[in-house]
XYZ file of C-alpha atoms in Angstrom:
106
model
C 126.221 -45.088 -16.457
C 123.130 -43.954 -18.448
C 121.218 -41.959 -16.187
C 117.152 -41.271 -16.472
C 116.537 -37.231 -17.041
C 112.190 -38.038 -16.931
C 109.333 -39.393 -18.740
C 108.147 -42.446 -19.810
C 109.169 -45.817 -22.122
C 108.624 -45.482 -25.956
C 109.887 -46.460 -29.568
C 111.673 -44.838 -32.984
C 113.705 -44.533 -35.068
C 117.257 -42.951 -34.540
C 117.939 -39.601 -36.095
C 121.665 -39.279 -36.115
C 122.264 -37.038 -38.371
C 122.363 -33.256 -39.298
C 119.093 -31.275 -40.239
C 115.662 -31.327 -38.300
C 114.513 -34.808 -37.019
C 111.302 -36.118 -38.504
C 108.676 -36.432 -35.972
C 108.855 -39.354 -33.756
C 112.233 -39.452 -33.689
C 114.968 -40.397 -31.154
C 117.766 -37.810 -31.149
C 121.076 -39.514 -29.930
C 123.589 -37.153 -29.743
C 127.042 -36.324 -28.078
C 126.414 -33.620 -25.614
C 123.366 -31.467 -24.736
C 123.986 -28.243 -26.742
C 121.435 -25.453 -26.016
C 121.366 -25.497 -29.881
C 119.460 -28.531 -29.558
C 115.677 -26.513 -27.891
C 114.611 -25.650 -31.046
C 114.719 -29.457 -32.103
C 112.665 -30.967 -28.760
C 109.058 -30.070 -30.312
C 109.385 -32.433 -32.858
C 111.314 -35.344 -30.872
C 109.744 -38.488 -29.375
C 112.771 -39.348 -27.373
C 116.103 -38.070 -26.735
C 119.227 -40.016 -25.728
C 122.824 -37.615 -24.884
C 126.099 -39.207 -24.105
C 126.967 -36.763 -21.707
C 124.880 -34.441 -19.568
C 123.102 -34.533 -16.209
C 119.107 -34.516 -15.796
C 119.507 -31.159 -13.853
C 120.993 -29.607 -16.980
C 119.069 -26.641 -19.277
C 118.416 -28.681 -21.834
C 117.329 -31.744 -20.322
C 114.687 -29.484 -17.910
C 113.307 -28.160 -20.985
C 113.111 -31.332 -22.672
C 111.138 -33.046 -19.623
C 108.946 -29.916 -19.631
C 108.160 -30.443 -23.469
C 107.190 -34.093 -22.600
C 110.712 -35.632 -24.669
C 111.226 -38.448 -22.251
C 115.116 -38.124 -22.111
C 118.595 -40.929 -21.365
C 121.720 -38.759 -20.179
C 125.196 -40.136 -19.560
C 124.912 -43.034 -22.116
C 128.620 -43.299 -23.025
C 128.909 -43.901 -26.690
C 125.614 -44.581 -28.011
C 126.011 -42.231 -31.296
C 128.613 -44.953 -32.719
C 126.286 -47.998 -30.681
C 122.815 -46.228 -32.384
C 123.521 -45.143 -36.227
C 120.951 -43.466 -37.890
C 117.925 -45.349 -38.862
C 118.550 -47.594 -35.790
C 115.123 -48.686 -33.786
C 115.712 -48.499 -30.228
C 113.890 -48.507 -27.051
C 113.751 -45.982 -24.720
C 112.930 -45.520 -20.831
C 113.126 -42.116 -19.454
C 111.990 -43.089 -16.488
C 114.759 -45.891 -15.474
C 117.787 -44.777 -18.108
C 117.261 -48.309 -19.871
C 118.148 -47.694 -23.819
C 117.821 -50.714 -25.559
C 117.229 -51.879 -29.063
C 113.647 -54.311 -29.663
C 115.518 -57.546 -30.378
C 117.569 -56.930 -26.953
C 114.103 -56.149 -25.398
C 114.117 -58.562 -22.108
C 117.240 -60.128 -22.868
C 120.217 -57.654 -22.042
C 120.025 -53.622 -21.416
C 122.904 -51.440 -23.548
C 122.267 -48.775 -20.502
C-alpha cells in the first residue's frame, strides 16, 4: 500500500528515465537510492516503489519541499515516462488526471 512520506497535492510529467529530470518533474522510481539527493532540487514530486517515509532519502526530500509517495508497488511499469500523473504527498493517493475522482491507482 502506497504510503504518504509529506507534502502537498500537485501535477507533472513522469521522468522515468536515466539522466537529470527537467524541472517539474515527477521521479518514479524503484527504490530510494541515496544516489537519488542530488536529483530532489530539481523535482516537483517524487513517487518510490519501495521505501518508508522515515527513510534518508525521503527526510531529505520532505525537507527540500518534494512532496513524496513511498511503497507504491509497481508504478515504474504503471507510470512510463512522459506519463501525467497526480500526486498527494499528503494522503499517498497517485493517480493519473483522467482517473482524477473516479478510481485511485494508490
Amino acid at each position: 500500500r502506497a504510503r504518504p512520506a509529506g507534502g502537498e497535492r500537485g501535477e507533472g510529467l513522469v521522468h522515468a528515465g536515466p539522466g537529470e529530470p527537467p524541472p517539474g518533474a515527477v521521479l518514479v522510481v524503484r527504490t530510494l537510492a541515496p544516489s537519488l539527493a542530488p536529483r530532489l532540487p530539481a523535482l516537483a514530486w517524487l513517487v518510490a516503489e519501495t521505501g518508508s517515509p522515515l527513510s534518508h532519502l525521503a527526510i531529505l526530500a520532505r525537507e527540500m519541499g518534494v512532496p513524496t509517495v513511498v511503497g507504491l508497488r509497481g508504478a515504474v511499469d504503471r507510470f512510463p515516462d512522459g506519463t501525467r500523473l497526480l500526486v498527494d504527498g499528503d494522503t499517498g493517493r497517485v493517480e493519473t488526471p483522467d482517473r482524477a475522482g473516479e478510481e485511485s491507482v494508490a
